[in-house]
mmCIF file of C-alpha atoms in Angstrom:
data_model
loop_
_atom_site.group_PDB
_atom_site.id
_atom_site.type_symbol
_atom_site.label_atom_id
_atom_site.label_comp_id
_atom_site.label_asym_id
_atom_site.label_seq_id
_atom_site.Cartn_x
_atom_site.Cartn_y
_atom_site.Cartn_z
ATOM 1 C CA UNK A 1 12.440 6.781 -1.905
ATOM 2 C CA UNK A 2 15.656 4.688 -2.204
ATOM 3 C CA UNK A 3 17.582 3.853 -5.344
ATOM 4 C CA UNK A 4 17.051 0.460 -7.078
ATOM 5 C CA UNK A 5 18.166 -1.897 -9.792
ATOM 6 C CA UNK A 6 17.122 -0.356 -13.086
ATOM 7 C CA UNK A 7 15.867 -1.940 -16.259
ATOM 8 C CA UNK A 8 19.354 -1.213 -17.853
ATOM 9 C CA UNK A 9 20.996 -3.127 -14.931
ATOM 10 C CA UNK A 10 18.822 -6.139 -15.612
ATOM 11 C CA UNK A 11 19.536 -6.005 -19.378
ATOM 12 C CA UNK A 12 23.279 -6.096 -18.535
ATOM 13 C CA UNK A 13 22.851 -9.064 -16.232
ATOM 14 C CA UNK A 14 20.943 -10.932 -18.841
ATOM 15 C CA UNK A 15 23.674 -10.222 -21.484
ATOM 16 C CA UNK A 16 26.354 -11.423 -19.163
ATOM 17 C CA UNK A 17 24.538 -14.670 -18.467
ATOM 18 C CA UNK A 18 23.847 -15.134 -22.219
ATOM 19 C CA UNK A 19 27.541 -15.143 -22.955
ATOM 20 C CA UNK A 20 27.692 -18.456 -21.130
ATOM 21 C CA UNK A 21 25.498 -19.939 -23.799
ATOM 22 C CA UNK A 22 22.515 -20.297 -21.613
ATOM 23 C CA UNK A 23 19.049 -20.309 -23.125
ATOM 24 C CA UNK A 24 16.844 -17.349 -22.396
ATOM 25 C CA UNK A 25 14.513 -19.434 -20.201
ATOM 26 C CA UNK A 26 17.423 -20.380 -17.946
ATOM 27 C CA UNK A 27 18.721 -16.873 -17.793
ATOM 28 C CA UNK A 28 15.340 -15.632 -16.582
ATOM 29 C CA UNK A 29 14.968 -18.379 -14.015
ATOM 30 C CA UNK A 30 18.460 -17.514 -12.605
ATOM 31 C CA UNK A 31 17.537 -13.858 -12.216
ATOM 32 C CA UNK A 32 14.214 -14.730 -10.579
ATOM 33 C CA UNK A 33 15.885 -17.138 -8.217
ATOM 34 C CA UNK A 34 18.448 -14.516 -7.272
ATOM 35 C CA UNK A 35 15.633 -12.051 -6.795
ATOM 36 C CA UNK A 36 17.533 -9.613 -9.100
ATOM 37 C CA UNK A 37 14.566 -7.245 -9.446
ATOM 38 C CA UNK A 38 13.943 -3.584 -9.005
ATOM 39 C CA UNK A 39 13.087 -2.626 -5.424
ATOM 40 C CA UNK A 40 12.129 0.777 -4.032
ATOM 41 C CA UNK A 41 11.361 1.682 -0.479
ATOM 42 C CA UNK A 42 8.846 4.430 0.401
ATOM 43 C CA UNK A 43 8.980 5.789 4.041
ATOM 44 C CA UNK A 44 7.484 8.190 6.408
ATOM 45 C CA UNK A 45 9.422 8.526 9.681
ATOM 46 C CA UNK A 46 6.882 10.660 11.416
ATOM 47 C CA UNK A 47 4.082 9.835 13.782
ATOM 48 C CA UNK A 48 0.518 9.945 12.464
ATOM 49 C CA UNK A 49 -2.503 9.828 14.830
ATOM 50 C CA UNK A 50 -6.160 9.926 14.395
ATOM 51 C CA UNK A 51 -8.771 10.034 17.179
ATOM 52 C CA UNK A 52 -12.513 9.491 16.941
ATOM 53 C CA UNK A 53 -14.413 11.815 19.190
ATOM 54 C CA UNK A 54 -17.992 12.297 20.088
ATOM 55 C CA UNK A 55 -19.822 13.749 17.064
ATOM 56 C CA UNK A 56 -16.857 12.722 14.820
ATOM 57 C CA UNK A 57 -17.203 8.979 14.728
ATOM 58 C CA UNK A 58 -15.135 8.172 11.644
ATOM 59 C CA UNK A 59 -11.712 9.646 11.116
ATOM 60 C CA UNK A 60 -8.544 9.011 9.145
ATOM 61 C CA UNK A 61 -4.984 10.247 8.872
ATOM 62 C CA UNK A 62 -2.973 9.820 5.693
ATOM 63 C CA UNK A 63 0.335 8.343 6.887
ATOM 64 C CA UNK A 64 2.089 7.464 3.569
ATOM 65 C CA UNK A 65 1.754 8.950 0.081
ATOM 66 C CA UNK A 66 3.856 6.819 -2.288
ATOM 67 C CA UNK A 67 4.564 7.374 -5.917
ATOM 68 C CA UNK A 68 4.599 3.672 -6.727
ATOM 69 C CA UNK A 69 4.006 3.805 -10.509
ATOM 70 C CA UNK A 70 4.084 7.486 -11.244
ATOM 71 C CA UNK A 71 6.079 8.831 -14.224
ATOM 72 C CA UNK A 72 8.800 10.134 -11.845
ATOM 73 C CA UNK A 73 9.255 6.606 -10.414
ATOM 74 C CA UNK A 74 9.315 5.013 -13.845
ATOM 75 C CA UNK A 75 12.024 7.503 -14.810
ATOM 76 C CA UNK A 76 13.976 6.460 -11.677
ATOM 77 C CA UNK A 77 13.795 2.884 -12.807
ATOM 78 C CA UNK A 78 14.834 3.915 -16.315
ATOM 79 C CA UNK A 79 11.915 1.893 -17.718
ATOM 80 C CA UNK A 80 10.249 4.290 -20.131
ATOM 81 C CA UNK A 81 10.542 1.797 -23.019
ATOM 82 C CA UNK A 82 8.928 -1.117 -21.271
ATOM 83 C CA UNK A 83 5.773 -1.780 -19.211
ATOM 84 C CA UNK A 84 6.397 -1.494 -15.431
ATOM 85 C CA UNK A 85 4.354 -3.777 -13.083
ATOM 86 C CA UNK A 86 4.331 -4.317 -9.360
ATOM 87 C CA UNK A 87 5.240 -7.801 -8.226
ATOM 88 C CA UNK A 88 4.675 -7.333 -4.503
ATOM 89 C CA UNK A 89 4.290 -4.895 -1.662
ATOM 90 C CA UNK A 90 5.570 -5.301 1.932
ATOM 91 C CA UNK A 91 4.498 -2.943 4.687
ATOM 92 C CA UNK A 92 6.539 -2.510 7.902
ATOM 93 C CA UNK A 93 5.202 -0.234 10.615
ATOM 94 C CA UNK A 94 4.731 0.264 14.356
ATOM 95 C CA UNK A 95 1.192 1.134 15.544
ATOM 96 C CA UNK A 96 -1.238 0.927 18.491
ATOM 97 C CA UNK A 97 -4.757 1.861 19.557
ATOM 98 C CA UNK A 98 -5.793 3.740 22.623
ATOM 99 C CA UNK A 99 -4.868 0.852 24.945
ATOM 100 C CA UNK A 100 -8.230 0.151 26.469
ATOM 101 C CA UNK A 101 -11.825 -0.689 25.628
ATOM 102 C CA UNK A 102 -15.115 -1.234 27.459
ATOM 103 C CA UNK A 103 -16.195 -3.880 24.851
ATOM 104 C CA UNK A 104 -14.461 -6.891 26.364
ATOM 105 C CA UNK A 105 -12.099 -7.463 23.375
ATOM 106 C CA UNK A 106 -8.823 -6.825 25.084
ATOM 107 C CA UNK A 107 -5.955 -8.733 23.468
ATOM 108 C CA UNK A 108 -7.944 -9.502 20.309
ATOM 109 C CA UNK A 109 -8.013 -7.960 16.760
ATOM 110 C CA UNK A 110 -11.761 -7.213 17.102
ATOM 111 C CA UNK A 111 -10.968 -3.492 16.726
ATOM 112 C CA UNK A 112 -12.118 -0.198 15.488
ATOM 113 C CA UNK A 113 -8.547 0.999 14.959
ATOM 114 C CA UNK A 114 -6.843 -0.099 11.768
ATOM 115 C CA UNK A 115 -4.778 0.764 8.688
ATOM 116 C CA UNK A 116 -5.989 0.583 5.107
ATOM 117 C CA UNK A 117 -4.594 1.118 1.578
ATOM 118 C CA UNK A 118 -5.986 3.033 -1.331
ATOM 119 C CA UNK A 119 -4.978 3.460 -5.024
ATOM 120 C CA UNK A 120 -5.171 6.947 -6.379
ATOM 121 C CA UNK A 121 -5.186 6.892 -10.169
ATOM 122 C CA UNK A 122 -4.868 9.839 -12.641
ATOM 123 C CA UNK A 123 -7.044 10.044 -15.710
ATOM 124 C CA UNK A 124 -3.804 10.678 -17.665
ATOM 125 C CA UNK A 125 -1.131 8.246 -16.526
ATOM 126 C CA UNK A 126 1.530 10.531 -18.080
ATOM 127 C CA UNK A 127 0.725 13.179 -15.388
ATOM 128 C CA UNK A 128 1.854 12.848 -11.783
ATOM 129 C CA UNK A 129 -0.659 13.697 -9.012
ATOM 130 C CA UNK A 130 -0.049 15.854 -5.980
ATOM 131 C CA UNK A 131 -1.964 15.141 -2.763
ATOM 132 C CA UNK A 132 -2.928 18.178 -0.678
ATOM 133 C CA UNK A 133 -0.580 18.506 2.226
ATOM 134 C CA UNK A 134 -3.584 19.031 4.579
ATOM 135 C CA UNK A 135 -4.206 15.322 4.354
ATOM 136 C CA UNK A 136 -0.703 14.647 5.619
ATOM 137 C CA UNK A 137 -0.977 17.140 8.520
ATOM 138 C CA UNK A 138 -4.564 16.840 9.664
ATOM 139 C CA UNK A 139 -6.216 13.789 10.999
ATOM 140 C CA UNK A 140 -9.771 14.496 9.805
ATOM 141 C CA UNK A 141 -9.938 13.576 6.179
ATOM 142 C CA UNK A 142 -10.935 10.086 5.060
ATOM 143 C CA UNK A 143 -10.299 8.667 1.585
ATOM 144 C CA UNK A 144 -13.791 9.702 0.737
ATOM 145 C CA UNK A 145 -13.132 13.269 1.798
ATOM 146 C CA UNK A 146 -9.958 13.265 -0.351
ATOM 147 C CA UNK A 147 -11.952 11.869 -3.252
ATOM 148 C CA UNK A 148 -14.427 14.793 -3.045
ATOM 149 C CA UNK A 149 -11.603 17.263 -2.641
ATOM 150 C CA UNK A 150 -9.966 16.008 -5.812
ATOM 151 C CA UNK A 151 -12.996 16.192 -7.938
ATOM 152 C CA UNK A 152 -12.166 17.922 -11.226
ATOM 153 C CA UNK A 153 -8.380 17.343 -10.729
ATOM 154 C CA UNK A 154 -8.272 14.311 -13.007
ATOM 155 C CA UNK A 155 -7.851 11.876 -10.223
ATOM 156 C CA UNK A 156 -10.009 8.937 -8.958
ATOM 157 C CA UNK A 157 -9.778 6.221 -6.321
ATOM 158 C CA UNK A 158 -9.822 2.712 -7.609
ATOM 159 C CA UNK A 159 -12.668 0.592 -6.157
ATOM 160 C CA UNK A 160 -11.937 -2.847 -4.671
ATOM 161 C CA UNK A 161 -14.129 -5.818 -5.532
ATOM 162 C CA UNK A 162 -17.484 -6.197 -3.833
ATOM 163 C CA UNK A 163 -17.411 -8.171 -0.593
ATOM 164 C CA UNK A 164 -13.850 -7.470 0.436
ATOM 165 C CA UNK A 165 -14.733 -5.030 3.252
ATOM 166 C CA UNK A 166 -13.561 -6.115 6.669
ATOM 167 C CA UNK A 167 -14.812 -5.307 10.177
ATOM 168 C CA UNK A 168 -15.149 -1.466 10.644
ATOM 169 C CA UNK A 169 -15.070 -0.889 6.885
ATOM 170 C CA UNK A 170 -18.657 -2.201 6.486
ATOM 171 C CA UNK A 171 -20.877 0.557 5.166
ATOM 172 C CA UNK A 172 -18.009 2.644 3.787
ATOM 173 C CA UNK A 173 -17.127 3.479 0.241
ATOM 174 C CA UNK A 174 -15.180 0.448 -1.380
ATOM 175 C CA UNK A 175 -12.080 2.568 -2.100
ATOM 176 C CA UNK A 176 -9.656 1.025 0.459
ATOM 177 C CA UNK A 177 -8.201 -2.432 1.209
ATOM 178 C CA UNK A 178 -7.949 -3.409 4.890
ATOM 179 C CA UNK A 179 -4.227 -3.666 5.784
ATOM 180 C CA UNK A 180 -3.935 -4.302 9.472
ATOM 181 C CA UNK A 181 -6.066 -4.096 12.650
ATOM 182 C CA UNK A 182 -4.441 -2.941 15.849
ATOM 183 C CA UNK A 183 -4.445 -5.448 18.651
ATOM 184 C CA UNK A 184 -6.593 -4.027 21.525
ATOM 185 C CA UNK A 185 -3.767 -3.657 23.913
ATOM 186 C CA UNK A 186 -1.670 -1.093 25.751
ATOM 187 C CA UNK A 187 1.378 -2.354 23.887
ATOM 188 C CA UNK A 188 2.939 -0.646 20.794
ATOM 189 C CA UNK A 189 3.465 -3.345 18.230
ATOM 190 C CA UNK A 190 5.426 -3.905 15.016
ATOM 191 C CA UNK A 191 3.558 -5.312 12.133
ATOM 192 C CA UNK A 192 4.750 -6.646 8.731
ATOM 193 C CA UNK A 193 2.231 -7.387 5.999
ATOM 194 C CA UNK A 194 3.159 -8.700 2.461
ATOM 195 C CA UNK A 195 0.821 -8.692 -0.500
ATOM 196 C CA UNK A 196 2.097 -10.590 -3.546
ATOM 197 C CA UNK A 197 1.048 -10.869 -7.115
ATOM 198 C CA UNK A 198 0.250 -14.496 -7.979
ATOM 199 C CA UNK A 199 -0.965 -14.390 -11.551
ATOM 200 C CA UNK A 200 -3.230 -11.827 -13.100
ATOM 201 C CA UNK A 201 -6.185 -12.422 -10.730
ATOM 202 C CA UNK A 202 -4.197 -11.057 -7.761
ATOM 203 C CA UNK A 203 -4.984 -14.037 -5.538
ATOM 204 C CA UNK A 204 -2.796 -12.977 -2.658
ATOM 205 C CA UNK A 205 -2.354 -14.870 0.524
ATOM 206 C CA UNK A 206 -5.413 -15.742 2.550
ATOM 207 C CA UNK A 207 -6.640 -13.549 5.309
ATOM 208 C CA UNK A 208 -4.805 -14.155 8.601
ATOM 209 C CA UNK A 209 -7.308 -13.767 11.417
ATOM 210 C CA UNK A 210 -4.698 -14.517 14.056
ATOM 211 C CA UNK A 211 -2.445 -11.649 12.987
ATOM 212 C CA UNK A 212 -5.305 -9.274 12.242
ATOM 213 C CA UNK A 213 -4.067 -8.486 8.672
ATOM 214 C CA UNK A 214 -6.072 -8.246 5.500
ATOM 215 C CA UNK A 215 -5.262 -10.304 2.345
ATOM 216 C CA UNK A 216 -5.135 -7.349 -0.093
ATOM 217 C CA UNK A 217 -6.976 -9.372 -2.639
ATOM 218 C CA UNK A 218 -6.607 -7.847 -6.134
ATOM 219 C CA UNK A 219 -4.764 -4.750 -5.094
ATOM 220 C CA UNK A 220 -1.294 -5.623 -6.569
ATOM 221 C CA UNK A 221 -2.708 -6.880 -9.789
ATOM 222 C CA UNK A 222 -4.821 -3.781 -10.081
ATOM 223 C CA UNK A 223 -1.919 -1.336 -9.966
ATOM 224 C CA UNK A 224 -0.967 0.269 -13.304
ATOM 225 C CA UNK A 225 1.330 3.049 -14.518
ATOM 226 C CA UNK A 226 0.409 6.388 -13.086
ATOM 227 C CA UNK A 227 -0.904 5.060 -9.775
ATOM 228 C CA UNK A 228 -0.090 6.275 -6.216
ATOM 229 C CA UNK A 229 -0.515 4.187 -3.169
ATOM 230 C CA UNK A 230 -1.854 5.785 -0.030
ATOM 231 C CA UNK A 231 -1.845 4.286 3.450
ATOM 232 C CA UNK A 232 -4.344 5.491 5.984
ATOM 233 C CA UNK A 233 -4.531 5.278 9.773
ATOM 234 C CA UNK A 234 -8.193 4.827 10.769
ATOM 235 C CA UNK A 235 -10.369 4.988 13.846
ATOM 236 C CA UNK A 236 -14.108 4.568 14.187
ATOM 237 C CA UNK A 237 -16.487 5.306 16.998
ATOM 238 C CA UNK A 238 -15.868 7.633 19.946
ATOM 239 C CA UNK A 239 -12.838 6.879 22.078
ATOM 240 C CA UNK A 240 -10.866 4.863 19.531
ATOM 241 C CA UNK A 241 -7.424 5.958 18.378
ATOM 242 C CA UNK A 242 -4.906 4.818 15.780
ATOM 243 C CA UNK A 243 -1.259 5.883 16.065
ATOM 244 C CA UNK A 244 1.282 4.890 13.348
ATOM 245 C CA UNK A 245 5.010 5.398 13.594
ATOM 246 C CA UNK A 246 7.749 4.799 11.126
ATOM 247 C CA UNK A 247 5.910 3.228 8.212
ATOM 248 C CA UNK A 248 7.929 1.756 5.361
ATOM 249 C CA UNK A 249 6.591 0.181 2.160
ATOM 250 C CA UNK A 250 8.863 -1.979 -0.006
ATOM 251 C CA UNK A 251 7.838 -2.405 -3.586
ATOM 252 C CA UNK A 252 9.180 -5.079 -5.903
ATOM 253 C CA UNK A 253 8.744 -4.449 -9.649
ATOM 254 C CA UNK A 254 8.950 -6.367 -12.818
ATOM 255 C CA UNK A 255 9.216 -5.325 -16.455
ATOM 256 C CA UNK A 256 7.193 -6.515 -19.438
ATOM 257 C CA UNK A 257 8.797 -6.080 -22.892
ATOM 258 C CA UNK A 258 6.986 -5.699 -26.150
#
């Protein structure tokens, strides 16, 4: 996790602009235009791979465990006296599938190899959660498996709205948002997906079928203090693989006073 502009830094910038005799509304517009906001980057430079085999048709590999709004992160932002919100998420990563298929979908995003995002929430937002390291080292546990493993620990997965499942997610528990499908190709590709918070309804950008990405509808607006964000590599049906390399998530924050 990288360092960022803190709440104290923003207060200093506001005070400096106010000395020019500018009204508060103009000061805030200037800071917004300059994108002078807190930004943190969460990374995993390793390679995560999951492979669906015969008799094991649905697999996942946790490839990023990010303390997006945990108390430790809020302390880093020096924002203990204000409400901390997420303004946007941007995911950068390299990934690929197994490079072949017998289904005639070569070159398309009609795939059973994808990435998805979950929100893990503590019952008590003042307590930080720890995810078992087995889910970072073993490619067998899905979000549902982790949910069962964490029963009684004071943690829960946030459910997405009904009807937001995509492709291979149909029939699974609604505890993950579809991030990106791998193009059915022998090429390793770089992907960038940005989910923004446009108002309280979380009406993020529309789904882009041509790029294979999901819209993330409601996820950013759903995040609250205490939450972790988990990114999963997924594969479904025998023969499918999902390999993810060098994933980075950039988080832009905002503060609410009062």
